[in-house]
PDB file of C-alpha atoms and ligand atoms in Angstrom:
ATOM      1  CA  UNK K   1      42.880   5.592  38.875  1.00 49.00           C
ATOM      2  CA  UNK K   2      40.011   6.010  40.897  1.00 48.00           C
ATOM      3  CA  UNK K   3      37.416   3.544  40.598  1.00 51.00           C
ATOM      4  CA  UNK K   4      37.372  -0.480  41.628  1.00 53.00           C
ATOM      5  CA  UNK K   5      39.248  -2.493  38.213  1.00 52.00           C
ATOM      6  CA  UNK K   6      41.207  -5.250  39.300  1.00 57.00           C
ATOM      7  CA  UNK K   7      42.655  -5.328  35.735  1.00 58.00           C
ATOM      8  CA  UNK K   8      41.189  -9.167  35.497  1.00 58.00           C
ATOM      9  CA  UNK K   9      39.195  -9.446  32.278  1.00 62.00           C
ATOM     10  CA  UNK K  10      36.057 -11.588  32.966  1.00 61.00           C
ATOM     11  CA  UNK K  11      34.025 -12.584  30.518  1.00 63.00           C
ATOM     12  CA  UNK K  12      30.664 -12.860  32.134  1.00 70.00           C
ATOM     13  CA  UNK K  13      28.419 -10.956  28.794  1.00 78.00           C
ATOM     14  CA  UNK K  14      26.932 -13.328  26.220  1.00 80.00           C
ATOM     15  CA  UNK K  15      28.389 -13.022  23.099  1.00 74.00           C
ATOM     16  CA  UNK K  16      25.909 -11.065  21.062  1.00 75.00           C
ATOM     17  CA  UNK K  17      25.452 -13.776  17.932  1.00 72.00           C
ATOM     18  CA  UNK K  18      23.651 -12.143  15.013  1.00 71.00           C
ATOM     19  CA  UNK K  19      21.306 -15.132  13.713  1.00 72.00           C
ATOM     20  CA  UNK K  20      22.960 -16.822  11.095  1.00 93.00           C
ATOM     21  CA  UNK K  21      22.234 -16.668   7.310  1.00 97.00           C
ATOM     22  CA  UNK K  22      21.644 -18.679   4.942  1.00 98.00           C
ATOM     23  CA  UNK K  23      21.698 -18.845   1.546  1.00 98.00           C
ATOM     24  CA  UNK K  24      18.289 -20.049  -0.852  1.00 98.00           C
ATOM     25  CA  UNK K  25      20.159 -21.731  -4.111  1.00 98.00           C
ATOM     26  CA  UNK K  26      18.215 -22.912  -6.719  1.00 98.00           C
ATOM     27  CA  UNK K  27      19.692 -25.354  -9.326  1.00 98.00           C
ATOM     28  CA  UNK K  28      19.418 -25.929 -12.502  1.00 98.00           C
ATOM     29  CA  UNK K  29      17.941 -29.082 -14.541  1.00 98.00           C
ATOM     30  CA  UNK K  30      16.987 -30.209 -17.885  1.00 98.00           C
ATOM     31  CA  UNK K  31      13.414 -29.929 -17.719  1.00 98.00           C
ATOM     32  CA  UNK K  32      11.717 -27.251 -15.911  1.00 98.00           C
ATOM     33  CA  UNK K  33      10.537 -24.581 -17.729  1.00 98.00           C
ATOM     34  CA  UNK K  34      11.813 -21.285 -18.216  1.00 98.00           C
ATOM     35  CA  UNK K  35       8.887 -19.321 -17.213  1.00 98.00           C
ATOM     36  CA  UNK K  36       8.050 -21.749 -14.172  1.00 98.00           C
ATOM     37  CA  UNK K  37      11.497 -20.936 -12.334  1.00 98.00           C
ATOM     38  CA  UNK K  38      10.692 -16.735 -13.413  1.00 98.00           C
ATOM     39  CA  UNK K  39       7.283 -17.816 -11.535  1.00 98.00           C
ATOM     40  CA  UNK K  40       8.859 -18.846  -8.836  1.00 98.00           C
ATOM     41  CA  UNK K  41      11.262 -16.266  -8.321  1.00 98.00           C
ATOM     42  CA  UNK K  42       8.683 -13.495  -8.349  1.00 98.00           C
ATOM     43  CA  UNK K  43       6.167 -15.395  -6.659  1.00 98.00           C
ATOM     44  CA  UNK K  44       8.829 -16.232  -3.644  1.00 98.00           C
ATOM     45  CA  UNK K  45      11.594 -14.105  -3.440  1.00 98.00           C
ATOM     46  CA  UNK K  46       9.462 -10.808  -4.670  1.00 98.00           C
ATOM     47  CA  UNK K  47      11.504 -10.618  -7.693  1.00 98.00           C
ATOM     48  CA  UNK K  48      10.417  -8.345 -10.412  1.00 98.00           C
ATOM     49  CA  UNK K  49      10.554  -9.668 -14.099  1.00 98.00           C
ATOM     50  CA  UNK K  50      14.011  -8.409 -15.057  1.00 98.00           C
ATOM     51  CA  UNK K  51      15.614  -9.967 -11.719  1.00 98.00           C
ATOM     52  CA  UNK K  52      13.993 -12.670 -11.854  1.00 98.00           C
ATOM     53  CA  UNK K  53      15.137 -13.578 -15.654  1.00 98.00           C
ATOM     54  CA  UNK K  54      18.276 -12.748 -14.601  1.00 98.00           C
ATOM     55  CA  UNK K  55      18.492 -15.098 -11.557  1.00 98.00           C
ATOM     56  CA  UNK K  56      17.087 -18.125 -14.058  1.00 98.00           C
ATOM     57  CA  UNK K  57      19.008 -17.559 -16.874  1.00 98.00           C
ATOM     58  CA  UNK K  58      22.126 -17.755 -14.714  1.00 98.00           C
ATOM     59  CA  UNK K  59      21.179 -20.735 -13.250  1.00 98.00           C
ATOM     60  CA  UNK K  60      20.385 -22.322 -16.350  1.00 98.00           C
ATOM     61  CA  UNK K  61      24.028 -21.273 -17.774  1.00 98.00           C
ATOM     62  CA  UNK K  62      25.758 -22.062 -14.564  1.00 98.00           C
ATOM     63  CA  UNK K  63      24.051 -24.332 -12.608  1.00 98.00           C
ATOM     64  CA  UNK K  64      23.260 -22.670  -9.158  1.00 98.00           C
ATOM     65  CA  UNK K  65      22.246 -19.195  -7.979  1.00 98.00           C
ATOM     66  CA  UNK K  66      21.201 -17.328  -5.456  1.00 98.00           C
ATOM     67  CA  UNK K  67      17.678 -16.800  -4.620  1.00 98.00           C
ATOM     68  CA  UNK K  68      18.313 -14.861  -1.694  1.00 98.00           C
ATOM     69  CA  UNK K  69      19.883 -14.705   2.188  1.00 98.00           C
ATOM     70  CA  UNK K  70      17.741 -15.284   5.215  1.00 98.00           C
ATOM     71  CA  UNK K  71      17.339 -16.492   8.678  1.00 97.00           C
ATOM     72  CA  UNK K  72      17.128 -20.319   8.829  1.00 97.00           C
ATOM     73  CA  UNK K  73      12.880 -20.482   9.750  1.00 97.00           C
ATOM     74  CA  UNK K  74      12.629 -17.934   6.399  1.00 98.00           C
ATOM     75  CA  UNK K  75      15.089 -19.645   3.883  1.00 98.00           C
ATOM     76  CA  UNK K  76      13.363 -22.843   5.168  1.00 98.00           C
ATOM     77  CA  UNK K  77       9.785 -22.373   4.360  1.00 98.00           C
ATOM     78  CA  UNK K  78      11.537 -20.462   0.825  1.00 98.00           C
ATOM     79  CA  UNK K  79      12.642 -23.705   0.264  1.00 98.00           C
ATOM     80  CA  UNK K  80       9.792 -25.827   1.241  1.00 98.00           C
ATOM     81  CA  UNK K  81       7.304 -23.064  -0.752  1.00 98.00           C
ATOM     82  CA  UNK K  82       9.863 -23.953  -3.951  1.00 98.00           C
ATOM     83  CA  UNK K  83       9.758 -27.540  -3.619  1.00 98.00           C
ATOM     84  CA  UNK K  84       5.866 -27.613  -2.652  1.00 98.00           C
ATOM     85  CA  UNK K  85       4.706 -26.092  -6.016  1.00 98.00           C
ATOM     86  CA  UNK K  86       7.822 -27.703  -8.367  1.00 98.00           C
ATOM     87  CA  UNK K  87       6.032 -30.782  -7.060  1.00 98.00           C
ATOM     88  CA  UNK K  88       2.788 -29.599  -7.786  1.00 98.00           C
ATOM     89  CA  UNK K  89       3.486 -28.900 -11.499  1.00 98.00           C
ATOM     90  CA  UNK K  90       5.339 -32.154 -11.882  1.00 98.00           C
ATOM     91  CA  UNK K  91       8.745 -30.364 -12.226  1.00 98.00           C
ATOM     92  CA  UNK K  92      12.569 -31.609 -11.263  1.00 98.00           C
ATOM     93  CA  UNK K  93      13.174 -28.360 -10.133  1.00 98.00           C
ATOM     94  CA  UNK K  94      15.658 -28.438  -7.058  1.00 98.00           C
ATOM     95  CA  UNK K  95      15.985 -25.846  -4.151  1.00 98.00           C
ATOM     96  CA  UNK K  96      18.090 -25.875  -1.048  1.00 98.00           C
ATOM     97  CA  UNK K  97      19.767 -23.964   1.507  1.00 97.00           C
ATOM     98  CA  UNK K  98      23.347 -23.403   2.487  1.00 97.00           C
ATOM     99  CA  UNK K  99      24.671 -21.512   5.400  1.00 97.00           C
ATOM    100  CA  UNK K 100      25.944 -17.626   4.068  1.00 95.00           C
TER     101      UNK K 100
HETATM  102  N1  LIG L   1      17.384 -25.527 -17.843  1.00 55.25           N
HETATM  103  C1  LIG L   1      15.946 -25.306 -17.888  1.00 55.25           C
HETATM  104  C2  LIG L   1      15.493 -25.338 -19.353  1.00 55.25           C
HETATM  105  O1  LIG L   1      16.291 -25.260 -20.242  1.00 55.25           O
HETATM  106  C3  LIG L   1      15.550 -23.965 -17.255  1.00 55.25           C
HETATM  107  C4  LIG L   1      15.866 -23.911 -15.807  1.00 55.25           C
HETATM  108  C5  LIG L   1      16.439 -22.767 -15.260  1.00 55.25           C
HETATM  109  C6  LIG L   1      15.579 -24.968 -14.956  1.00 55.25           C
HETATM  110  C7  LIG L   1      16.713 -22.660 -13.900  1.00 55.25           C
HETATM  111  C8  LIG L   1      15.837 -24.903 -13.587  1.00 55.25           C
HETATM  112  O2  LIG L   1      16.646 -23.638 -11.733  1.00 55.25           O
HETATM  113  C9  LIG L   1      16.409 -23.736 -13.065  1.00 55.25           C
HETATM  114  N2  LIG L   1      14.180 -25.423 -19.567  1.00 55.25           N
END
């Protein structure tokens, strides 16, 4: 062909990483209440009533769910937002993150 190739592959682009996620779990425990974790859910993860039911009634039966996927720096301060007003109410509740 016409142009300059040498047919030597170089690898001199950066490898376009797309941020990685990570996952906001929430788990379950014997004490919170109910409508505190539905708080939460709406309150932090803009969950309307019916998701948010949904997300705490599965934890409750199962143990863990999903909160929601985001950047580290977001699913961070999700977490830290959680924790911040379980502690406030005097609740066990438990949040933390785990890469998607
Ligand atoms: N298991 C709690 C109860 O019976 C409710 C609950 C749900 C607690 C979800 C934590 O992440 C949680 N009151």
């Amino acid at each position: 062909d016409t142009d300059d190739e040498t047919g030597i592959a170089t690898k001199t682009r950066a490898k376009p990483k797309r941020p990685s996620q990570f996952k906001v779990l929430l788990l379950n425990d014997d004490y919170t209440p109910m409508e505190f974790v539905v708080m939460v859910l709406k309150r932090f993860f803009g969950m309307d009533m019916e998701e948010a039911t949904r997300v705490m009634l599965q934890v409750h039966q199962k143990g863990v769910g999903v909160c929601g996927i985001y950047p580290y720096e977001i699913a961070e301060t999700k977490v830290n937002q959680v924790m911040d007003a379980a502690r406030q109410n005097q609740h066990p509740l438990q949040c933390t993150l785990e890469k998607a």
